[in-house]
Coordinates of N, CA and C in Angstrom, one line a residue:
M5 N 17.2 16.5 -19.1 CA 15.3 16.0 -19.2 C 15.5 17.6 -20.2
S6 N 14.7 17.4 -20.6 CA 14.1 18.5 -21.2 C 13.6 19.8 -20.3
D7 N 13.0 20.9 -21.5 CA 12.6 21.9 -20.3 C 10.8 21.5 -20.6
Q8 N 10.2 20.7 -21.3 CA 9.2 20.3 -21.9 C 9.0 19.5 -20.5
D9 N 9.9 18.4 -20.5 CA 9.6 17.4 -19.5 C 9.5 17.8 -17.5
A10 N 10.5 18.8 -17.7 CA 10.6 19.8 -16.8 C 9.6 20.4 -16.1
L11 N 8.1 20.4 -17.1 CA 7.6 21.4 -16.8 C 6.4 20.4 -16.3
T12 N 6.2 19.1 -17.0 CA 4.9 18.4 -17.1 C 4.9 17.0 -16.0
P13 N 3.7 17.1 -15.1 CA 3.8 16.2 -14.4 C 3.7 14.7 -15.1
R14 N 4.6 14.0 -14.0 CA 4.4 12.0 -14.8 C 3.7 11.6 -13.5
V15 N 3.6 10.2 -14.2 CA 2.8 9.2 -13.7 C 4.1 8.1 -14.2
F16 N 4.0 7.6 -12.5 CA 5.4 6.5 -12.5 C 4.8 5.1 -11.9
L17 N 4.7 4.3 -13.0 CA 4.4 3.0 -12.8 C 5.1 1.8 -12.3
M18 N 5.0 1.3 -11.1 CA 6.4 0.3 -10.9 C 5.4 -1.1 -10.3
R19 N 6.1 -1.8 -11.3 CA 5.7 -3.2 -11.0 C 6.9 -3.8 -10.0
H20 N 5.7 -4.7 -9.1 CA 6.7 -5.6 -7.9 C 7.5 -6.1 -8.3
G21 N 8.7 -6.5 -7.0 CA 9.8 -7.4 -8.0 C 9.1 -8.8 -8.0
E22 N 9.9 -9.8 -8.5 CA 9.5 -11.6 -8.7 C 9.2 -11.8 -7.6
T23 N 8.2 -12.6 -7.6 CA 7.5 -13.7 -6.6 C 7.3 -15.0 -7.0
E24 N 7.2 -15.7 -6.1 CA 7.3 -17.3 -7.2 C 6.1 -18.0 -7.7
W25 N 4.8 -17.0 -6.7 CA 3.3 -17.4 -8.0 C 3.9 -16.6 -9.3
A26 N 4.3 -15.6 -8.9 CA 4.2 -14.9 -10.4 C 5.3 -15.4 -11.5
K27 N 6.6 -16.2 -10.8 CA 7.7 -16.9 -11.6 C 6.7 -18.0 -12.4
S28 N 5.5 -18.6 -11.4 CA 5.2 -20.2 -12.1 C 4.2 -19.9 -13.0
G29 N 3.5 -18.3 -12.9 CA 2.3 -18.1 -13.9 C 1.3 -18.6 -13.0
R30 N 1.1 -18.4 -11.7 CA -0.3 -18.2 -11.3 C -0.4 -16.9 -10.7
Y31 N -1.7 -16.9 -10.9 CA -2.8 -15.7 -10.9 C -2.6 -15.1 -9.4
T32 N -2.4 -14.2 -9.3 CA -1.6 -13.8 -7.7 C -2.8 -12.5 -7.9
G33 N -4.0 -12.7 -6.6 CA -4.6 -11.4 -6.7 C -4.8 -10.9 -5.1
T34 N -5.7 -11.8 -4.6 CA -5.5 -11.5 -2.9 C -4.4 -11.9 -2.0
T35 N -4.1 -13.1 -2.5 CA -3.1 -13.9 -1.3 C -1.9 -13.1 -1.4
D36 N -0.8 -12.8 -0.1 CA 0.2 -12.2 0.3 C 1.0 -12.9 0.3
V37 N 2.0 -12.5 -1.1 CA 3.3 -13.6 -1.0 C 4.3 -12.5 -1.3
E38 N 5.4 -13.3 -0.4 CA 6.9 -12.5 0.2 C 7.6 -12.0 -2.0
L39 N 8.0 -11.2 -2.2 CA 9.1 -11.7 -3.2 C 10.2 -12.6 -2.8
T40 N 10.7 -12.9 -4.1 CA 11.9 -13.6 -3.9 C 13.1 -13.2 -4.1
L41 N 14.4 -13.8 -3.7 CA 15.9 -13.4 -3.9 C 15.8 -12.5 -4.6
E42 N 15.5 -12.8 -6.2 CA 15.4 -12.7 -7.4 C 14.5 -10.7 -7.3
G43 N 13.4 -11.1 -6.9 CA 12.5 -10.1 -6.5 C 13.4 -8.6 -5.9
T44 N 14.0 -9.2 -4.9 CA 14.3 -7.9 -3.9 C 15.4 -7.3 -4.9
A45 N 17.0 -8.2 -5.6 CA 17.4 -7.8 -6.2 C 17.3 -6.8 -7.4
Q46 N 15.6 -7.6 -8.3 CA 15.4 -6.8 -9.2 C 15.3 -5.2 -8.7
V47 N 14.5 -4.9 -7.7 CA 14.1 -3.9 -6.9 C 15.0 -2.9 -6.5
F48 N 16.2 -3.1 -6.1 CA 17.9 -2.6 -5.6 C 18.0 -1.9 -6.7
S49 N 18.6 -2.7 -7.5 CA 19.3 -2.7 -8.8 C 18.3 -1.4 -9.2
A50 N 16.8 -1.6 -9.4 CA 16.0 -0.1 -10.0 C 16.0 1.1 -9.2
A51 N 16.4 0.7 -8.0 CA 16.3 1.9 -7.1 C 17.4 3.1 -7.1
R52 N 18.6 1.7 -7.5 CA 20.3 2.2 -8.1 C 20.0 2.9 -8.9
M53 N 19.2 2.8 -9.6 CA 19.7 3.2 -11.0 C 19.0 4.6 -11.7
V54 N 17.6 4.1 -11.1 CA 16.8 5.3 -11.3 C 15.9 6.6 -10.4
V55 N 16.0 5.9 -8.7 CA 15.8 6.8 -7.9 C 16.8 7.6 -7.5
G56 N 16.7 8.8 -6.7 CA 17.2 9.9 -6.8 C 17.5 10.9 -6.9
A57 N 17.6 11.8 -6.1 CA 18.0 13.8 -7.0 C 19.1 13.7 -7.5
G58 N 18.2 14.1 -9.1 CA 18.9 14.4 -10.5 C 18.5 13.2 -11.2
K59 N 18.0 12.6 -11.0 CA 17.6 10.8 -11.6 C 16.4 10.9 -12.0
L60 N 15.7 9.6 -13.3 CA 14.7 9.3 -13.5 C 13.1 9.9 -12.9
L61 N 13.6 9.4 -11.5 CA 12.2 9.3 -10.7 C 13.1 10.1 -8.8
D62 N 13.0 11.4 -9.4 CA 13.6 12.6 -8.7 C 12.2 12.5 -6.6
P63 N 12.8 12.0 -5.9 CA 11.9 12.2 -5.1 C 11.3 13.4 -4.7
S64 N 12.3 15.0 -4.9 CA 11.9 16.0 -4.6 C 10.5 16.1 -5.3
R65 N 10.4 15.6 -6.7 CA 9.3 16.3 -7.5 C 8.0 15.2 -7.4
L66 N 8.0 14.3 -6.1 CA 6.7 13.1 -5.8 C 6.3 14.4 -5.3
A67 N 4.2 14.5 -6.2 CA 3.7 15.3 -4.7 C 3.2 13.9 -3.7
H68 N 2.7 13.1 -4.6 CA 1.9 12.0 -3.7 C 2.3 10.3 -4.5
I69 N 2.4 9.1 -4.2 CA 2.8 8.4 -3.7 C 1.5 6.7 -4.0
F70 N 1.1 6.4 -4.4 CA -0.2 5.2 -4.0 C 0.6 3.6 -4.6
V71 N 0.0 3.2 -3.3 CA 0.5 1.6 -3.1 C -0.4 0.7 -2.7
S72 N -0.2 -0.2 -3.6 CA -1.3 -1.3 -3.5 C -1.0 -1.9 -1.4
P73 N -2.6 -2.1 -1.3 CA -1.9 -2.4 0.3 C -1.2 -3.9 0.4
R74 N -1.2 -5.1 -0.8 CA -0.5 -6.2 -1.0 C 0.7 -6.0 -0.2
K75 N 1.7 -7.7 0.3 CA 2.7 -7.3 1.1 C 3.9 -7.5 -0.1
R76 N 3.3 -8.0 -1.1 CA 4.2 -8.1 -1.9 C 5.0 -6.2 -2.9
A77 N 3.8 -5.3 -3.2 CA 3.8 -4.4 -3.2 C 4.3 -3.5 -2.4
R78 N 3.7 -3.5 -1.1 CA 4.4 -2.6 0.4 C 6.3 -2.8 0.1
K79 N 6.3 -4.1 -0.1 CA 7.5 -4.3 0.6 C 9.0 -3.4 -0.9
T80 N 8.2 -3.8 -2.2 CA 8.7 -3.0 -3.0 C 9.2 -1.8 -2.6
F81 N 7.6 -0.8 -2.3 CA 8.0 0.4 -2.5 C 8.3 0.8 -1.0
E82 N 9.0 -0.4 0.2 CA 9.8 -0.1 1.0 C 11.3 0.2 0.2
L83 N 11.6 -1.0 0.1 CA 13.3 -1.5 -1.4 C 12.9 -0.2 -1.8
L84 N 12.3 0.6 -2.4 CA 12.6 1.3 -4.1 C 12.7 2.5 -3.1
M85 N 12.2 3.1 -1.7 CA 12.7 4.4 -1.4 C 13.5 4.3 -0.1
S86 N 14.4 3.3 0.2 CA 15.0 2.7 1.6 C 16.0 3.4 1.5
S87 N 16.7 4.7 0.7 CA 17.9 4.8 0.6 C 17.4 6.4 2.0
P88 N 18.0 6.3 3.0 CA 17.8 7.9 3.6 C 18.2 9.0 2.8
S89 N 18.6 9.0 1.5 CA 18.6 10.3 1.0 C 17.6 10.6 -0.2
S90 N 16.6 9.2 0.1 CA 15.4 9.4 -1.3 C 14.7 10.5 -1.0
G91 N 14.3 11.0 0.4 CA 13.2 11.9 0.5 C 11.9 11.8 0.7
A92 N 11.7 10.4 0.1 CA 10.6 9.6 0.0 C 9.3 9.7 1.7
A93 N 10.6 10.1 2.6 CA 9.7 10.3 4.0 C 8.6 12.0 4.1
N94 N 9.5 12.7 3.3 CA 8.7 13.8 2.8 C 7.4 13.7 2.0
C95 N 7.1 12.7 1.6 CA 5.9 12.9 0.1 C 4.7 12.0 1.2
K96 N 3.6 12.4 0.9 CA 2.5 11.4 1.1 C 2.2 10.1 0.2
V97 N 2.5 9.1 1.0 CA 2.2 8.2 0.9 C 0.3 7.3 1.1
T98 N -0.3 6.8 -0.4 CA -1.7 6.5 0.1 C -1.7 4.5 -0.2
Y99 N -1.8 4.0 0.9 CA -1.9 2.1 0.4 C -3.7 2.3 0.1
T100 N -4.0 2.0 -1.1 CA -5.4 2.1 -1.7 C -6.1 0.3 -2.4
E101 N -6.8 0.4 -1.9 CA -7.1 -0.9 -3.0 C -7.7 -0.7 -4.4
D102 N -7.7 0.8 -4.4 CA -7.7 1.1 -6.0 C -7.0 0.9 -6.6
I103 N -5.8 0.2 -6.4 CA -4.3 -0.1 -7.1 C -4.1 -1.3 -7.2
A104 N -4.7 -1.7 -6.0 CA -4.5 -3.7 -5.7 C -4.5 -4.5 -7.3
E105 N -4.4 -6.0 -7.2 CA -4.2 -6.4 -8.3 C -5.5 -7.0 -8.7
W106 N -5.8 -7.4 -9.8 CA -7.3 -7.5 -9.9 C -7.9 -8.6 -9.3
D107 N -9.0 -9.0 -8.8 CA -9.3 -10.1 -7.8 C -9.2 -10.7 -8.7
Y108 N -9.2 -12.4 -8.9 CA -9.3 -13.7 -9.6 C -10.8 -14.2 -9.3
G109 N -10.8 -14.2 -7.6 CA -11.7 -15.0 -7.2 C -11.7 -16.0 -7.4
N110 N -12.3 -17.3 -7.9 CA -12.1 -18.2 -7.8 C -11.1 -19.1 -8.8
Y111 N -9.9 -18.1 -9.6 CA -8.5 -18.0 -10.4 C -7.9 -18.2 -9.8
E112 N -7.9 -17.7 -8.3 CA -6.7 -17.3 -7.8 C -5.7 -18.7 -7.4
G113 N -4.5 -18.5 -7.8 CA -4.0 -19.5 -7.9 C -3.6 -20.6 -8.4
L114 N -4.4 -20.5 -9.6 CA -4.6 -21.1 -11.0 C -3.5 -20.3 -11.8
R115 N -3.1 -21.5 -12.4 CA -2.3 -20.9 -13.9 C -3.9 -20.4 -15.3
E116 N -3.1 -19.9 -15.8 CA -3.6 -20.0 -17.7 C -4.8 -20.9 -18.0
E117 N -3.7 -22.6 -18.2 CA -4.4 -23.4 -18.9 C -5.2 -23.8 -17.7
E118 N -5.1 -23.7 -16.7 CA -6.0 -24.3 -15.5 C -7.2 -24.0 -15.9
I119 N -7.4 -22.5 -15.6 CA -8.8 -21.7 -15.6 C -9.1 -22.0 -16.8
R120 N -8.6 -22.0 -18.1 CA -9.4 -22.4 -19.4 C -10.0 -23.8 -18.8
T121 N -9.6 -24.8 -18.7 CA -9.9 -26.0 -18.6 C -11.2 -26.1 -17.6
L122 N -10.9 -25.3 -16.3 CA -11.6 -25.3 -15.3 C -13.0 -24.9 -16.0
R123 N -13.0 -23.8 -16.8 CA -14.1 -22.6 -17.4 C -15.0 -23.6 -18.4
K124 N -14.4 -25.1 -19.5 CA -15.0 -25.3 -20.2 C -15.3 -27.1 -19.6
T125 N -15.1 -27.6 -18.2 CA -15.8 -28.2 -17.9 C -17.7 -27.8 -17.2
R126 N -17.4 -26.4 -16.9 CA -18.7 -25.8 -16.5 C -19.6 -25.3 -17.5
G127 N -19.4 -25.8 -19.1 CA -20.1 -25.2 -20.0 C -19.6 -23.9 -20.6
L128 N -18.4 -23.2 -20.0 CA -18.4 -21.7 -20.2 C -17.2 -22.0 -21.6
D129 N -17.3 -20.8 -22.4 CA -16.7 -20.4 -23.5 C -16.7 -21.5 -25.1
Q130 N -17.7 -22.0 -25.1 CA -18.1 -23.2 -26.1 C -18.0 -22.1 -27.3
E131 N -18.1 -21.2 -27.9 CA -17.9 -20.4 -28.6 C -16.4 -19.4 -29.0
R132 N -16.2 -18.7 -27.8 CA -15.5 -18.1 -27.8 C -14.5 -18.4 -26.7
E133 N -12.8 -18.4 -26.5 CA -11.6 -18.6 -25.8 C -11.9 -17.2 -24.5
W134 N -11.9 -18.0 -22.8 CA -11.8 -17.1 -22.1 C -11.1 -15.8 -22.4
D135 N -10.9 -14.6 -21.9 CA -10.9 -13.6 -22.1 C -10.6 -12.5 -20.9
I136 N -9.7 -12.7 -19.9 CA -9.8 -12.1 -18.5 C -10.0 -10.4 -18.9
W137 N -9.1 -10.0 -19.7 CA -9.7 -8.4 -19.7 C -11.5 -8.1 -19.8
R138 N -11.9 -9.3 -20.8 CA -13.2 -8.9 -21.3 C -14.2 -9.5 -20.5
D139 N -13.8 -11.0 -19.8 CA -14.7 -11.6 -19.2 C -14.3 -12.2 -17.8
G140 N -13.7 -11.1 -17.3 CA -13.6 -11.1 -15.8 C -13.3 -12.4 -15.2
C141 N -13.8 -12.4 -13.6 CA -13.2 -13.8 -13.0 C -14.2 -14.3 -12.0
E142 N -14.8 -15.4 -12.4 CA -16.2 -16.2 -11.3 C -15.2 -15.7 -10.3
G143 N -15.8 -15.2 -9.3 CA -16.3 -15.2 -7.9 C -15.1 -14.1 -7.4
G144 N -14.6 -13.1 -8.7 CA -14.1 -12.3 -8.6 C -14.6 -11.0 -9.5
E145 N -13.2 -10.2 -9.6 CA -14.2 -8.8 -10.3 C -14.0 -8.8 -11.4
S146 N -15.7 -7.9 -11.9 CA -15.4 -8.0 -13.2 C -14.6 -7.2 -14.1
M147 N -14.5 -6.3 -15.8 CA -14.1 -5.9 -16.1 C -14.1 -4.2 -16.2
Q148 N -15.8 -4.1 -15.8 CA -16.0 -2.8 -15.5 C -15.8 -2.4 -14.1
Q149 N -15.6 -3.3 -13.2 CA -15.5 -3.1 -11.7 C -14.0 -2.8 -11.8
V150 N -13.3 -3.3 -11.9 CA -11.9 -2.5 -12.3 C -11.7 -1.1 -12.7
S151 N -12.2 -1.3 -13.9 CA -12.2 0.0 -14.9 C -12.6 1.5 -13.6
N152 N -13.9 0.8 -12.7 CA -14.6 1.8 -11.5 C -13.1 2.4 -11.1
R153 N -12.8 1.3 -10.6 CA -11.8 1.5 -9.6 C -10.4 2.3 -9.9
L154 N -10.3 2.5 -11.2 CA -8.9 2.7 -11.9 C -9.4 4.2 -11.9
D155 N -10.2 4.2 -12.9 CA -11.0 5.9 -13.2 C -11.1 6.6 -11.9
R156 N -11.2 6.1 -11.0 CA -11.5 7.0 -9.6 C -10.2 7.8 -8.8
L157 N -9.5 6.7 -9.1 CA -7.7 6.9 -8.9 C -6.9 8.4 -9.7
I158 N -7.5 7.7 -11.0 CA -7.1 8.4 -12.6 C -7.5 9.8 -11.7
S159 N -8.6 9.9 -11.6 CA -9.4 11.3 -10.9 C -8.7 12.2 -9.6
Q160 N -8.4 10.9 -9.1 CA -7.9 11.9 -7.8 C -6.6 12.5 -8.5
I161 N -6.2 11.8 -9.2 CA -4.5 11.7 -9.7 C -4.2 13.0 -10.5
R162 N -5.6 13.4 -11.7 CA -5.3 14.6 -12.4 C -5.6 15.7 -11.7
E163 N -6.6 15.8 -10.0 CA -6.7 16.6 -9.6 C -5.3 17.2 -8.7
I164 N -4.5 16.2 -8.4 CA -3.4 16.4 -7.8 C -2.6 17.2 -8.8
Q165 N -2.4 17.2 -10.2 CA -1.7 17.4 -10.8 C -2.2 18.5 -11.8
R166 N -3.6 18.7 -12.1 CA -4.1 19.9 -12.4 C -3.8 20.6 -12.8
P167 N -3.3 21.8 -11.3 CA -2.8 23.2 -10.8 C -1.1 23.5 -11.2
C168 N -0.5 22.1 -11.2 CA 0.8 22.0 -11.8 C 1.0 21.9 -13.3
M169 N 0.5 22.2 -14.2 CA 0.9 21.5 -15.5 C 1.5 22.8 -16.1
N170 N 1.9 24.2 -15.6 CA 2.7 25.2 -16.5 C 3.4 25.5 -15.5
G171 N 4.7 24.3 -15.1 CA 5.6 25.0 -14.3 C 6.0 25.4 -12.7
G172 N 4.5 25.4 -12.2 CA 4.2 25.2 -10.9 C 5.2 24.2 -9.9
K173 N 4.7 23.8 -8.7 CA 5.4 22.4 -7.9 C 5.5 21.7 -8.7
P174 N 6.4 20.8 -8.3 CA 6.5 19.4 -8.7 C 4.7 18.8 -8.3
A175 N 4.7 18.1 -9.6 CA 3.7 17.2 -9.2 C 3.4 15.9 -9.4
D176 N 4.8 14.9 -9.6 CA 5.1 13.3 -10.0 C 4.1 12.7 -9.4
V177 N 4.0 11.7 -9.9 CA 2.9 10.9 -9.1 C 3.7 9.5 -9.4
L178 N 3.6 8.6 -8.1 CA 3.9 6.8 -8.6 C 3.2 6.2 -7.9
L179 N 3.0 5.6 -8.6 CA 2.3 3.9 -8.2 C 3.3 2.7 -8.2
V180 N 2.7 1.8 -7.0 CA 3.9 0.8 -6.8 C 2.8 -0.5 -6.7
A181 N 2.3 -1.3 -8.0 CA 1.1 -2.1 -7.9 C 1.9 -3.5 -8.8
H182 N 0.9 -4.1 -9.5 CA 1.0 -5.3 -9.7 C 1.2 -5.5 -11.2
G183 N 1.3 -6.6 -12.5 CA 1.4 -6.7 -13.7 C -0.1 -6.0 -14.2
L184 N -1.3 -7.1 -14.0 CA -2.4 -7.1 -14.7 C -2.8 -5.4 -14.1
I185 N -3.0 -5.3 -13.0 CA -3.7 -3.9 -12.9 C -3.0 -2.6 -13.0
L186 N -1.7 -2.5 -13.2 CA -0.7 -1.5 -13.9 C -1.3 -1.5 -15.4
R187 N -1.1 -2.5 -16.1 CA -1.8 -2.7 -17.6 C -2.5 -2.3 -17.8
C188 N -4.0 -2.6 -17.1 CA -5.2 -1.9 -17.3 C -5.1 -0.1 -16.8
F189 N -4.3 -0.1 -15.8 CA -4.4 1.5 -15.6 C -3.8 2.2 -16.7
F190 N -2.6 1.8 -17.4 CA -2.5 2.4 -18.7 C -3.3 2.8 -19.6
K191 N -4.1 1.5 -19.9 CA -5.3 1.6 -20.8 C -6.1 2.5 -20.5
R192 N -6.5 3.0 -19.3 CA -7.4 3.8 -18.8 C -7.2 4.8 -18.8
W193 N -6.0 5.3 -18.6 CA -4.7 6.5 -18.7 C -5.4 7.1 -20.3
L194 N -5.1 6.0 -20.9 CA -5.1 6.7 -22.0 C -6.7 6.4 -22.6
G195 N -7.4 6.6 -21.9 CA -9.3 6.5 -22.2 C -9.6 5.1 -23.7
L196 N -8.8 4.0 -23.0 CA -9.2 2.8 -23.8 C -9.2 2.2 -23.2
S197 N -10.7 1.7 -23.2 CA -11.2 -0.2 -22.7 C -10.3 -0.5 -21.8
V198 N -10.9 -1.6 -21.2 CA -9.6 -2.4 -20.3 C -9.4 -3.6 -21.2
D199 N -10.3 -3.7 -22.4 CA -10.3 -4.6 -23.2 C -10.1 -4.8 -24.3
S200 N -9.4 -3.5 -24.6 CA -8.8 -3.3 -25.7 C -7.6 -4.0 -26.1
R201 N -7.7 -3.9 -27.7 CA -6.2 -5.1 -27.9 C -5.1 -4.3 -27.9
L202 N -4.4 -4.1 -26.5 CA -3.1 -3.4 -26.8 C -2.4 -4.3 -26.3
S203 N -1.4 -5.3 -27.2 CA -0.3 -5.7 -26.1 C 0.9 -5.2 -25.4
M204 N 1.2 -5.6 -24.2 CA 2.1 -4.9 -23.6 C 2.8 -6.3 -22.7
I205 N 3.7 -6.2 -22.1 CA 4.7 -6.4 -21.2 C 5.2 -5.7 -20.2
L206 N 4.6 -6.1 -19.2 CA 5.8 -5.3 -18.0 C 6.4 -6.4 -17.2
A207 N 7.7 -6.6 -16.9 CA 8.4 -7.6 -16.2 C 8.2 -6.9 -15.0
P208 N 8.8 -7.7 -14.1 CA 9.0 -7.6 -12.4 C 9.7 -6.5 -12.1
G209 N 9.2 -5.8 -11.3 CA 10.6 -4.7 -10.9 C 10.7 -3.4 -11.8
A210 N 9.9 -3.4 -13.4 CA 9.6 -2.4 -14.4 C 9.0 -1.6 -14.3
I211 N 9.5 -0.6 -14.5 CA 8.9 1.5 -14.6 C 8.2 1.9 -15.8
V212 N 7.2 1.9 -15.9 CA 6.1 2.6 -17.2 C 6.3 4.6 -16.3
V213 N 6.8 5.4 -17.8 CA 6.2 6.6 -17.5 C 5.2 7.1 -18.5
L214 N 4.4 7.8 -17.2 CA 2.6 8.5 -18.2 C 3.5 9.6 -17.8
S215 N 2.7 10.4 -19.0 CA 2.5 12.1 -18.7 C 1.6 12.3 -19.2
Y216 N 1.4 13.5 -19.8 CA 0.9 14.7 -20.4 C 0.9 15.2 -22.2
K217 N 0.8 14.8 -23.2 CA 1.0 15.3 -24.4 C 0.6 16.8 -24.4
K218 N 1.9 17.4 -25.1 CA 1.7 19.3 -25.4 C 1.4 19.9 -24.3
N219 N 1.7 19.3 -22.9 CA 1.5 19.7 -21.3 C 0.2 19.9 -21.0
N220 N -1.0 19.2 -21.8 CA -2.1 19.8 -22.0 C -3.0 18.2 -21.0
M221 N -3.6 18.7 -19.9 CA -4.4 18.0 -19.2 C -5.1 16.7 -20.0
S222 N -5.9 17.6 -21.0 CA -6.8 17.1 -21.7 C -5.7 15.7 -22.9
E223 N -4.8 16.2 -22.8 CA -4.1 14.9 -24.2 C -3.1 13.7 -23.0
P224 N -3.4 13.1 -22.1 CA -2.4 11.8 -21.6 C -2.2 11.5 -22.5
A225 N -0.8 10.9 -21.9 CA 0.1 10.2 -23.1 C 1.5 9.3 -22.3
F226 N 2.0 8.6 -22.9 CA 2.8 7.5 -22.5 C 3.8 7.9 -23.4
H227 N 5.3 7.8 -22.4 CA 6.5 7.9 -23.0 C 6.8 6.5 -23.5
V228 N 6.8 6.3 -25.0 CA 7.6 5.4 -26.1 C 9.0 5.5 -25.5
G229 N 9.7 6.3 -25.3 CA 10.9 5.9 -25.3 C 10.9 7.6 -23.9
I230 N 12.1 7.9 -23.3 CA 12.2 8.2 -22.3 C 13.7 8.9 -22.2
A231 N 14.7 10.3 -22.7 CA 15.9 10.7 -22.3 C 16.1 10.3 -20.6
L232 N 17.1 10.4 -20.2 CA 17.4 10.2 -19.0 C 18.3 11.6 -18.4
P233 N 18.5 11.7 -17.4 CA 19.0 13.1 -17.1 C 20.8 13.1 -17.3
F234 N 20.9 14.0 -17.6 CA 22.4 13.9 -18.3 C 23.2 13.5 -16.6
A235 N 24.2 12.7 -16.8 CA 24.9 12.1 -16.2 C 25.8 13.3 -15.0
E236 N 26.2 13.8 -15.5 CA 26.9 15.1 -14.6 C 26.2 15.2 -13.5
E237 N 24.6 15.0 -14.1 CA 23.0 16.3 -13.0 C 23.2 15.0 -12.1
S238 N 23.3 13.6 -12.3 CA 23.2 12.7 -11.3 C 24.5 12.4 -10.9
E239 N 25.7 13.0 -11.0 CA 26.6 13.1 -10.0 C 26.8 13.8 -9.1
K240 N 26.2 14.9 -9.5 CA 26.0 16.1 -8.0 C 25.3 15.4 -7.0
A241 N 24.1 14.7 -7.5 CA 23.4 14.0 -6.0 C 24.7 13.7 -5.6

C-alpha cells in the first residue's frame, strides 16, 4: 500500500454472505435467517484472501468493528474473524441497530414485484413507481429514519478517526451488515441523500473500502480501485 494509504484511516463495509431469502429476492429486514452453505463459503473465501496481518483488512489496524445484530451479520463477522491469528479479539466490537438492515415493515419477506402489486391495490403509486430509497416502507422505516441512524454512526466513526488523520495510531473501522443499508451508508458517507440516483451493486460477501481524500476529514471518499498489499508482505504474515 502507499504511504498515503498507511496514514489515512479507512472504513470497510462487508455485506453478509448469501441467505435463502436474499437468493430468492425476498426483502429481508428484521427476520433472522441463516447463511446458506454458499454464503458461508463466500465469507471464508473473503477471509482467506483479504483478512490478516499485512493483508487488505489487517486486524492490527482496526480500531472498532460495528456489526448488525441480525443473525446473518453476526455469523458473517464470526466467520470473517474466526482465525486465531486474526487479532480480532483485541478489537472493540459493537452490535448496533444503527447498521441493521432497513426495516421493511409490511413488505418483509416480499419480492419487489409483490410489493408494487400490493401498493397499487391500495391505490398508491398512481403517478410514479414506488422507490424504496425515496418512499420507504409502509409499517417500516422512512428514508429520513434510515438517514438519521446512519448519520449518527458516521459521526461516531469520524470521532474515532479524527485524532488519527496524520499517521497516529491505526484507526480503521469495519462494518458488517446488509446490502441495502450498506449502500445507504455509502451515500451518506459521501454526503449524498439516501434517494440520490447512484446505481450500486454489492454482492453477498463483498467488501467496499471508504476513506478520505487527501487525508482530509472534510473530504470523505471511496476507493474506485485499491492497490492490494505486496505479495511478499502477505507471505511474511
